[in-house]
Amino acid sequence: MAALLAGAATACGHPLRDLGPLPPRYSGPPLAADTVVSELTAVLAQEGVAVEREQSGARGRCSERLSGRHAPESVNAALKAAFTRARTEHGWQDGPAVTGSGAMTLTKGNWTAVTAFPGEPAQGLPAPVIVSLTCTDGAAATVTPTAGPAAG
């Protein structure tokens, strides 16, 4: 019985072979954090949304965060327009869908950007704007730690 099972196993299956590393989940060279931060800060500014890069103190960290505030009555339209501008002028693509309709994602190279539409802020206060950037290949990204926030 054992010989029969051994014969069946070798006849039906191929031995596992190492095919090398998997290709990256993106095409083209990896983008530097400074590049993606600069592009998204610029497109947001063109739509009237001022954001600052938050401090990245961890060396080799593969994430960034932009934050700011905007008028609550126009923040959703401004975010949509900025993401559209990033696609049309800078080559960003629609990213994976996020559960719920309150968020938008973009991808470019080895980076994904996510922003959520802010809820209703307290009366008289500007709406918070947060764009989170995550790198899909931490070893390949060039990340420059910042000493503090830098306005775009």
Short mmCIF file of N, CA and C in Angstrom, two decimals:
data_model
loop_
_atom_site.label_atom_id
_atom_site.label_comp_id
_atom_site.label_asym_id
_atom_site.label_seq_id
_atom_site.Cartn_x
_atom_site.Cartn_y
_atom_site.Cartn_z
N MET A 1 0.82 -1.18 0.00
CA MET A 1 0.00 0.00 0.00
C MET A 1 0.87 1.26 0.00
N ALA A 2 1.92 1.26 0.79
CA ALA A 2 2.81 2.40 0.87
C ALA A 2 3.48 2.65 -0.48
N ALA A 3 3.87 1.58 -1.18
CA ALA A 3 4.51 1.73 -2.48
C ALA A 3 3.54 2.32 -3.48
N LEU A 4 2.28 1.93 -3.38
CA LEU A 4 1.26 2.45 -4.28
C LEU A 4 1.05 3.94 -4.06
N LEU A 5 0.97 4.37 -2.80
CA LEU A 5 0.82 5.79 -2.48
C LEU A 5 2.04 6.60 -2.93
N ALA A 6 3.22 6.08 -2.72
CA ALA A 6 4.44 6.77 -3.12
C ALA A 6 4.49 6.93 -4.63
N GLY A 7 4.11 5.90 -5.36
CA GLY A 7 4.09 5.96 -6.81
C GLY A 7 3.07 6.95 -7.31
N ALA A 8 1.91 6.99 -6.68
CA ALA A 8 0.86 7.92 -7.08
C ALA A 8 1.28 9.36 -6.80
N ALA A 9 1.95 9.60 -5.70
CA ALA A 9 2.38 10.94 -5.33
C ALA A 9 3.42 11.47 -6.31
N THR A 10 4.35 10.63 -6.74
CA THR A 10 5.39 11.11 -7.65
C THR A 10 4.87 11.23 -9.08
N ALA A 11 3.89 10.43 -9.43
CA ALA A 11 3.36 10.47 -10.79
C ALA A 11 2.44 11.67 -11.00
N CYS A 12 1.72 12.09 -9.96
CA CYS A 12 0.74 13.16 -10.09
C CYS A 12 1.30 14.54 -9.81
N GLY A 13 2.33 14.62 -9.06
CA GLY A 13 2.81 15.94 -8.67
C GLY A 13 4.24 16.17 -9.10
N HIS A 14 4.55 17.41 -9.34
CA HIS A 14 5.91 17.78 -9.67
C HIS A 14 6.57 18.24 -8.38
N PRO A 15 7.83 17.95 -8.23
CA PRO A 15 8.50 18.45 -7.03
C PRO A 15 8.50 19.98 -7.03
N LEU A 16 8.46 20.54 -5.85
CA LEU A 16 8.49 22.00 -5.75
C LEU A 16 9.85 22.52 -6.19
N ARG A 17 9.82 23.58 -6.98
CA ARG A 17 11.07 24.20 -7.39
C ARG A 17 11.04 25.67 -7.03
N ASP A 18 12.20 26.17 -6.75
CA ASP A 18 12.33 27.58 -6.43
C ASP A 18 12.35 28.37 -7.73
N LEU A 19 11.35 29.22 -7.92
CA LEU A 19 11.26 30.03 -9.12
C LEU A 19 11.81 31.43 -8.90
N GLY A 20 12.43 31.65 -7.77
CA GLY A 20 13.00 32.96 -7.48
C GLY A 20 12.00 33.85 -6.75
N PRO A 21 12.40 35.08 -6.49
CA PRO A 21 11.52 35.99 -5.74
C PRO A 21 10.32 36.40 -6.59
N LEU A 22 9.25 36.73 -5.91
CA LEU A 22 8.07 37.22 -6.59
C LEU A 22 8.35 38.61 -7.16
N PRO A 23 7.75 38.94 -8.28
CA PRO A 23 7.95 40.29 -8.81
C PRO A 23 7.27 41.30 -7.91
N PRO A 24 7.70 42.56 -7.95
CA PRO A 24 7.05 43.57 -7.12
C PRO A 24 5.60 43.75 -7.52
N ARG A 25 4.81 44.28 -6.60
CA ARG A 25 3.38 44.50 -6.86
C ARG A 25 3.13 45.77 -7.66
N TYR A 26 4.15 46.35 -8.17
CA TYR A 26 4.03 47.57 -8.96
C TYR A 26 5.03 47.49 -10.10
N SER A 27 4.86 48.33 -11.08
CA SER A 27 5.81 48.33 -12.18
C SER A 27 6.62 49.62 -12.13
N GLY A 28 7.80 49.56 -12.68
CA GLY A 28 8.66 50.73 -12.69
C GLY A 28 9.51 50.81 -11.44
N PRO A 29 10.38 51.80 -11.40
CA PRO A 29 11.25 51.94 -10.24
C PRO A 29 10.46 52.42 -9.02
N PRO A 30 10.93 52.07 -7.82
CA PRO A 30 10.24 52.55 -6.62
C PRO A 30 10.37 54.07 -6.52
N LEU A 31 9.32 54.69 -6.02
CA LEU A 31 9.31 56.15 -5.86
C LEU A 31 9.74 56.52 -4.46
N ALA A 32 10.44 57.61 -4.35
CA ALA A 32 10.87 58.12 -3.05
C ALA A 32 9.69 58.76 -2.32
N ALA A 33 9.70 58.68 -1.02
CA ALA A 33 8.65 59.29 -0.21
C ALA A 33 8.54 60.78 -0.49
N ASP A 34 9.67 61.45 -0.63
CA ASP A 34 9.66 62.88 -0.91
C ASP A 34 8.90 63.21 -2.19
N THR A 35 9.00 62.34 -3.18
CA THR A 35 8.33 62.55 -4.46
C THR A 35 6.82 62.47 -4.31
N VAL A 36 6.33 61.43 -3.66
CA VAL A 36 4.88 61.27 -3.54
C VAL A 36 4.29 62.32 -2.61
N VAL A 37 5.01 62.65 -1.55
CA VAL A 37 4.54 63.70 -0.64
C VAL A 37 4.45 65.03 -1.38
N SER A 38 5.46 65.35 -2.16
CA SER A 38 5.48 66.60 -2.91
C SER A 38 4.33 66.67 -3.91
N GLU A 39 4.10 65.60 -4.66
CA GLU A 39 3.02 65.59 -5.64
C GLU A 39 1.65 65.77 -4.99
N LEU A 40 1.38 65.01 -3.95
CA LEU A 40 0.06 65.10 -3.33
C LEU A 40 -0.13 66.41 -2.58
N THR A 41 0.92 66.93 -1.98
CA THR A 41 0.81 68.23 -1.32
C THR A 41 0.49 69.31 -2.35
N ALA A 42 1.12 69.22 -3.53
CA ALA A 42 0.90 70.22 -4.59
C ALA A 42 -0.52 70.15 -5.14
N VAL A 43 -1.04 68.93 -5.41
CA VAL A 43 -2.39 68.85 -5.98
C VAL A 43 -3.44 69.26 -4.95
N LEU A 44 -3.20 68.97 -3.70
CA LEU A 44 -4.13 69.43 -2.66
C LEU A 44 -4.10 70.96 -2.56
N ALA A 45 -2.91 71.55 -2.62
CA ALA A 45 -2.78 73.01 -2.55
C ALA A 45 -3.49 73.69 -3.73
N GLN A 46 -3.42 73.07 -4.91
CA GLN A 46 -4.09 73.64 -6.08
C GLN A 46 -5.61 73.66 -5.91
N GLU A 47 -6.11 72.81 -5.04
CA GLU A 47 -7.55 72.79 -4.75
C GLU A 47 -7.88 73.54 -3.46
N GLY A 48 -6.89 74.26 -2.92
CA GLY A 48 -7.11 75.08 -1.73
C GLY A 48 -6.98 74.35 -0.41
N VAL A 49 -6.47 73.12 -0.42
CA VAL A 49 -6.31 72.35 0.81
C VAL A 49 -4.85 72.39 1.21
N ALA A 50 -4.55 73.07 2.31
CA ALA A 50 -3.18 73.16 2.81
C ALA A 50 -2.94 72.02 3.79
N VAL A 51 -1.92 71.21 3.50
CA VAL A 51 -1.56 70.11 4.39
C VAL A 51 -0.08 70.22 4.72
N GLU A 52 0.29 69.59 5.82
CA GLU A 52 1.68 69.52 6.23
C GLU A 52 2.08 68.07 6.37
N ARG A 53 3.31 67.80 6.07
CA ARG A 53 3.86 66.45 6.26
C ARG A 53 4.15 66.27 7.73
N GLU A 54 3.61 65.22 8.29
CA GLU A 54 3.87 64.97 9.71
C GLU A 54 5.25 64.38 9.88
N GLN A 55 5.79 64.55 11.05
CA GLN A 55 7.15 64.10 11.33
C GLN A 55 7.28 62.59 11.15
N SER A 56 8.31 62.18 10.41
CA SER A 56 8.65 60.77 10.23
C SER A 56 9.95 60.52 10.96
N GLY A 57 9.86 60.09 12.18
CA GLY A 57 11.07 59.91 12.98
C GLY A 57 11.71 58.55 12.82
N ALA A 58 10.98 57.54 12.36
CA ALA A 58 11.51 56.19 12.26
C ALA A 58 12.30 56.01 10.97
N ARG A 59 13.54 55.63 11.09
CA ARG A 59 14.38 55.40 9.91
C ARG A 59 13.88 54.15 9.18
N GLY A 60 13.77 54.25 7.87
CA GLY A 60 13.32 53.11 7.09
C GLY A 60 11.81 52.91 7.11
N ARG A 61 11.12 53.82 7.72
CA ARG A 61 9.66 53.73 7.81
C ARG A 61 9.06 53.93 6.42
N CYS A 62 8.09 53.15 6.10
CA CYS A 62 7.54 53.19 4.76
C CYS A 62 6.10 53.70 4.78
N SER A 63 5.89 54.78 5.47
CA SER A 63 4.58 55.42 5.48
C SER A 63 4.77 56.90 5.77
N GLU A 64 3.85 57.66 5.27
CA GLU A 64 3.85 59.11 5.46
C GLU A 64 2.43 59.53 5.77
N ARG A 65 2.29 60.72 6.32
CA ARG A 65 0.96 61.24 6.63
C ARG A 65 0.95 62.73 6.39
N LEU A 66 -0.06 63.17 5.65
CA LEU A 66 -0.27 64.60 5.41
C LEU A 66 -1.52 64.99 6.18
N SER A 67 -1.47 66.11 6.87
CA SER A 67 -2.66 66.54 7.61
C SER A 67 -2.83 68.05 7.51
N GLY A 68 -4.07 68.46 7.60
CA GLY A 68 -4.41 69.87 7.54
C GLY A 68 -5.87 70.07 7.86
N ARG A 69 -6.36 71.26 7.56
CA ARG A 69 -7.77 71.60 7.81
C ARG A 69 -8.29 72.36 6.61
N HIS A 70 -9.61 72.26 6.39
CA HIS A 70 -10.22 72.94 5.25
C HIS A 70 -11.66 73.31 5.62
N ALA A 71 -12.22 74.24 4.89
CA ALA A 71 -13.61 74.66 5.13
C ALA A 71 -14.54 73.45 5.01
N PRO A 72 -15.38 73.22 6.02
CA PRO A 72 -16.21 72.02 6.01
C PRO A 72 -17.19 71.94 4.85
N GLU A 73 -17.67 73.07 4.36
CA GLU A 73 -18.66 73.04 3.28
C GLU A 73 -18.07 72.64 1.93
N SER A 74 -16.75 72.72 1.77
CA SER A 74 -16.16 72.39 0.47
C SER A 74 -15.06 71.34 0.54
N VAL A 75 -14.84 70.75 1.69
CA VAL A 75 -13.72 69.81 1.84
C VAL A 75 -13.90 68.57 0.97
N ASN A 76 -15.08 67.99 0.90
CA ASN A 76 -15.27 66.78 0.10
C ASN A 76 -15.02 67.05 -1.38
N ALA A 77 -15.55 68.16 -1.89
CA ALA A 77 -15.34 68.51 -3.30
C ALA A 77 -13.87 68.78 -3.57
N ALA A 78 -13.18 69.44 -2.65
CA ALA A 78 -11.76 69.73 -2.83
C ALA A 78 -10.92 68.45 -2.85
N LEU A 79 -11.25 67.50 -1.97
CA LEU A 79 -10.51 66.24 -1.96
C LEU A 79 -10.74 65.45 -3.25
N LYS A 80 -11.98 65.40 -3.71
CA LYS A 80 -12.27 64.71 -4.97
C LYS A 80 -11.53 65.35 -6.13
N ALA A 81 -11.53 66.67 -6.19
CA ALA A 81 -10.85 67.39 -7.27
C ALA A 81 -9.34 67.16 -7.20
N ALA A 82 -8.77 67.14 -6.00
CA ALA A 82 -7.33 66.92 -5.86
C ALA A 82 -6.95 65.51 -6.31
N PHE A 83 -7.76 64.51 -5.96
CA PHE A 83 -7.46 63.14 -6.38
C PHE A 83 -7.62 63.00 -7.90
N THR A 84 -8.58 63.70 -8.46
CA THR A 84 -8.74 63.69 -9.92
C THR A 84 -7.53 64.33 -10.58
N ARG A 85 -7.06 65.43 -10.03
CA ARG A 85 -5.88 66.12 -10.56
C ARG A 85 -4.64 65.22 -10.45
N ALA A 86 -4.51 64.49 -9.35
CA ALA A 86 -3.37 63.58 -9.19
C ALA A 86 -3.39 62.50 -10.28
N ARG A 87 -4.59 62.02 -10.64
CA ARG A 87 -4.70 61.01 -11.70
C ARG A 87 -4.37 61.61 -13.06
N THR A 88 -4.92 62.75 -13.37
CA THR A 88 -4.77 63.32 -14.71
C THR A 88 -3.41 63.99 -14.94
N GLU A 89 -2.85 64.62 -13.92
CA GLU A 89 -1.62 65.38 -14.11
C GLU A 89 -0.35 64.67 -13.64
N HIS A 90 -0.50 63.69 -12.75
CA HIS A 90 0.69 63.06 -12.17
C HIS A 90 0.73 61.55 -12.33
N GLY A 91 -0.22 60.97 -13.03
CA GLY A 91 -0.17 59.55 -13.33
C GLY A 91 -0.60 58.61 -12.22
N TRP A 92 -1.24 59.11 -11.18
CA TRP A 92 -1.78 58.24 -10.15
C TRP A 92 -2.96 57.46 -10.74
N GLN A 93 -3.23 56.29 -10.19
CA GLN A 93 -4.32 55.43 -10.62
C GLN A 93 -5.28 55.22 -9.46
N ASP A 94 -6.54 54.86 -9.79
CA ASP A 94 -7.48 54.51 -8.72
C ASP A 94 -6.92 53.34 -7.95
N GLY A 95 -7.01 53.42 -6.65
CA GLY A 95 -6.51 52.36 -5.80
C GLY A 95 -7.62 51.37 -5.46
N PRO A 96 -7.30 50.41 -4.61
CA PRO A 96 -8.31 49.43 -4.22
C PRO A 96 -9.45 50.09 -3.46
N ALA A 97 -10.64 49.55 -3.65
CA ALA A 97 -11.81 50.10 -2.97
C ALA A 97 -11.69 49.87 -1.46
N VAL A 98 -12.10 50.86 -0.71
CA VAL A 98 -12.09 50.77 0.74
C VAL A 98 -13.54 50.55 1.17
N THR A 99 -13.72 49.66 2.13
CA THR A 99 -15.06 49.37 2.60
C THR A 99 -15.77 50.65 3.01
N GLY A 100 -16.97 50.83 2.54
CA GLY A 100 -17.72 52.05 2.80
C GLY A 100 -17.43 53.07 1.72
N SER A 101 -18.27 54.05 1.60
CA SER A 101 -18.08 55.03 0.53
C SER A 101 -17.41 56.30 1.01
N GLY A 102 -16.92 56.33 2.22
CA GLY A 102 -16.34 57.54 2.76
C GLY A 102 -14.84 57.67 2.59
N ALA A 103 -14.24 56.93 1.64
CA ALA A 103 -12.79 57.01 1.45
C ALA A 103 -12.45 56.88 -0.02
N MET A 104 -11.30 57.45 -0.39
CA MET A 104 -10.77 57.33 -1.75
C MET A 104 -9.33 56.84 -1.65
N THR A 105 -8.91 56.05 -2.64
CA THR A 105 -7.54 55.58 -2.68
C THR A 105 -6.95 55.82 -4.06
N LEU A 106 -5.65 56.03 -4.06
CA LEU A 106 -4.86 56.17 -5.29
C LEU A 106 -3.61 55.33 -5.14
N THR A 107 -3.07 54.88 -6.27
CA THR A 107 -1.79 54.19 -6.24
C THR A 107 -0.89 54.76 -7.32
N LYS A 108 0.39 54.73 -7.04
CA LYS A 108 1.40 55.12 -8.03
C LYS A 108 2.68 54.43 -7.63
N GLY A 109 3.22 53.66 -8.56
CA GLY A 109 4.44 52.93 -8.26
C GLY A 109 4.24 52.06 -7.04
N ASN A 110 5.10 52.23 -6.08
CA ASN A 110 5.06 51.43 -4.86
C ASN A 110 4.29 52.09 -3.71
N TRP A 111 3.47 53.10 -4.00
CA TRP A 111 2.76 53.84 -2.96
C TRP A 111 1.25 53.78 -3.14
N THR A 112 0.53 53.78 -2.03
CA THR A 112 -0.92 53.89 -2.01
C THR A 112 -1.27 55.07 -1.10
N ALA A 113 -2.15 55.93 -1.57
CA ALA A 113 -2.63 57.07 -0.79
C ALA A 113 -4.10 56.85 -0.46
N VAL A 114 -4.48 57.11 0.77
CA VAL A 114 -5.86 56.94 1.22
C VAL A 114 -6.29 58.19 1.96
N THR A 115 -7.48 58.67 1.64
CA THR A 115 -8.07 59.76 2.41
C THR A 115 -9.53 59.43 2.64
N ALA A 116 -10.03 59.85 3.77
CA ALA A 116 -11.44 59.66 4.10
C ALA A 116 -12.12 61.01 4.14
N PHE A 117 -13.37 61.02 3.72
CA PHE A 117 -14.13 62.26 3.81
C PHE A 117 -14.42 62.51 5.29
N PRO A 118 -14.09 63.70 5.76
CA PRO A 118 -14.31 63.98 7.18
C PRO A 118 -15.80 64.07 7.51
N GLY A 119 -16.10 63.72 8.73
CA GLY A 119 -17.48 63.87 9.20
C GLY A 119 -17.75 65.33 9.50
N GLU A 120 -18.85 65.58 10.09
CA GLU A 120 -19.22 66.96 10.43
C GLU A 120 -18.38 67.46 11.60
N PRO A 121 -17.57 68.50 11.39
CA PRO A 121 -16.79 69.05 12.51
C PRO A 121 -17.70 69.87 13.42
N ALA A 122 -17.19 70.19 14.58
CA ALA A 122 -17.94 71.03 15.50
C ALA A 122 -18.20 72.38 14.83
N GLN A 123 -19.33 72.97 15.14
CA GLN A 123 -19.73 74.23 14.51
C GLN A 123 -18.63 75.28 14.62
N GLY A 124 -18.31 75.90 13.48
CA GLY A 124 -17.32 76.96 13.44
C GLY A 124 -15.89 76.50 13.30
N LEU A 125 -15.66 75.18 13.27
CA LEU A 125 -14.29 74.67 13.13
C LEU A 125 -14.06 74.12 11.73
N PRO A 126 -12.84 74.26 11.22
CA PRO A 126 -12.54 73.67 9.90
C PRO A 126 -12.51 72.14 10.00
N ALA A 127 -12.77 71.49 8.87
CA ALA A 127 -12.77 70.03 8.81
C ALA A 127 -11.34 69.50 8.73
N PRO A 128 -11.05 68.42 9.46
CA PRO A 128 -9.70 67.84 9.36
C PRO A 128 -9.52 67.11 8.03
N VAL A 129 -8.31 67.18 7.48
CA VAL A 129 -7.96 66.47 6.26
C VAL A 129 -6.73 65.62 6.58
N ILE A 130 -6.83 64.32 6.30
CA ILE A 130 -5.71 63.42 6.52
C ILE A 130 -5.54 62.55 5.28
N VAL A 131 -4.32 62.51 4.76
CA VAL A 131 -3.98 61.63 3.65
C VAL A 131 -2.87 60.72 4.17
N SER A 132 -3.14 59.42 4.19
CA SER A 132 -2.15 58.44 4.63
C SER A 132 -1.51 57.80 3.41
N LEU A 133 -0.20 57.76 3.40
CA LEU A 133 0.57 57.17 2.31
C LEU A 133 1.30 55.94 2.84
N THR A 134 1.16 54.83 2.13
CA THR A 134 1.82 53.60 2.54
C THR A 134 2.59 53.02 1.37
N CYS A 135 3.79 52.59 1.63
CA CYS A 135 4.64 52.00 0.61
C CYS A 135 4.42 50.49 0.59
N THR A 136 4.34 49.90 -0.61
CA THR A 136 4.12 48.46 -0.71
C THR A 136 5.42 47.67 -0.68
N ASP A 137 6.55 48.33 -0.74
CA ASP A 137 7.84 47.65 -0.74
C ASP A 137 8.81 48.46 0.09
N GLY A 138 8.77 48.25 1.40
CA GLY A 138 9.56 49.05 2.33
C GLY A 138 11.05 49.05 2.07
N ALA A 139 11.59 47.94 1.58
CA ALA A 139 13.03 47.87 1.36
C ALA A 139 13.47 48.73 0.19
N ALA A 140 12.55 48.94 -0.77
CA ALA A 140 12.94 49.66 -1.98
C ALA A 140 12.69 51.15 -1.91
N ALA A 141 11.88 51.60 -0.97
CA ALA A 141 11.52 53.02 -0.91
C ALA A 141 12.64 53.83 -0.31
N THR A 142 12.83 55.00 -0.83
CA THR A 142 13.78 55.93 -0.26
C THR A 142 12.99 56.87 0.63
N VAL A 143 13.17 56.74 1.93
CA VAL A 143 12.42 57.53 2.88
C VAL A 143 13.37 58.47 3.59
N THR A 144 13.09 59.73 3.55
CA THR A 144 13.92 60.73 4.21
C THR A 144 13.22 61.18 5.49
N PRO A 145 13.75 60.80 6.67
CA PRO A 145 13.13 61.27 7.90
C PRO A 145 13.17 62.79 7.96
N THR A 146 12.08 63.38 8.41
CA THR A 146 12.02 64.84 8.50
C THR A 146 12.20 65.27 9.94
N ALA A 147 12.75 66.44 10.11
CA ALA A 147 12.97 66.96 11.45
C ALA A 147 11.69 67.54 12.01
N GLY A 148 10.76 67.88 11.17
CA GLY A 148 9.50 68.45 11.62
C GLY A 148 8.60 68.64 10.43
N PRO A 149 7.39 69.15 10.66
CA PRO A 149 6.48 69.35 9.54
C PRO A 149 7.03 70.35 8.53
N ALA A 150 6.76 70.08 7.28
CA ALA A 150 7.17 70.98 6.21
C ALA A 150 5.96 71.33 5.39
N ALA A 151 5.65 72.59 5.30
CA ALA A 151 4.48 73.02 4.53
C ALA A 151 4.77 72.83 3.05
N GLY A 152 3.69 72.49 2.31
CA GLY A 152 3.88 72.24 0.88
C GLY A 152 3.48 73.34 0.02
#
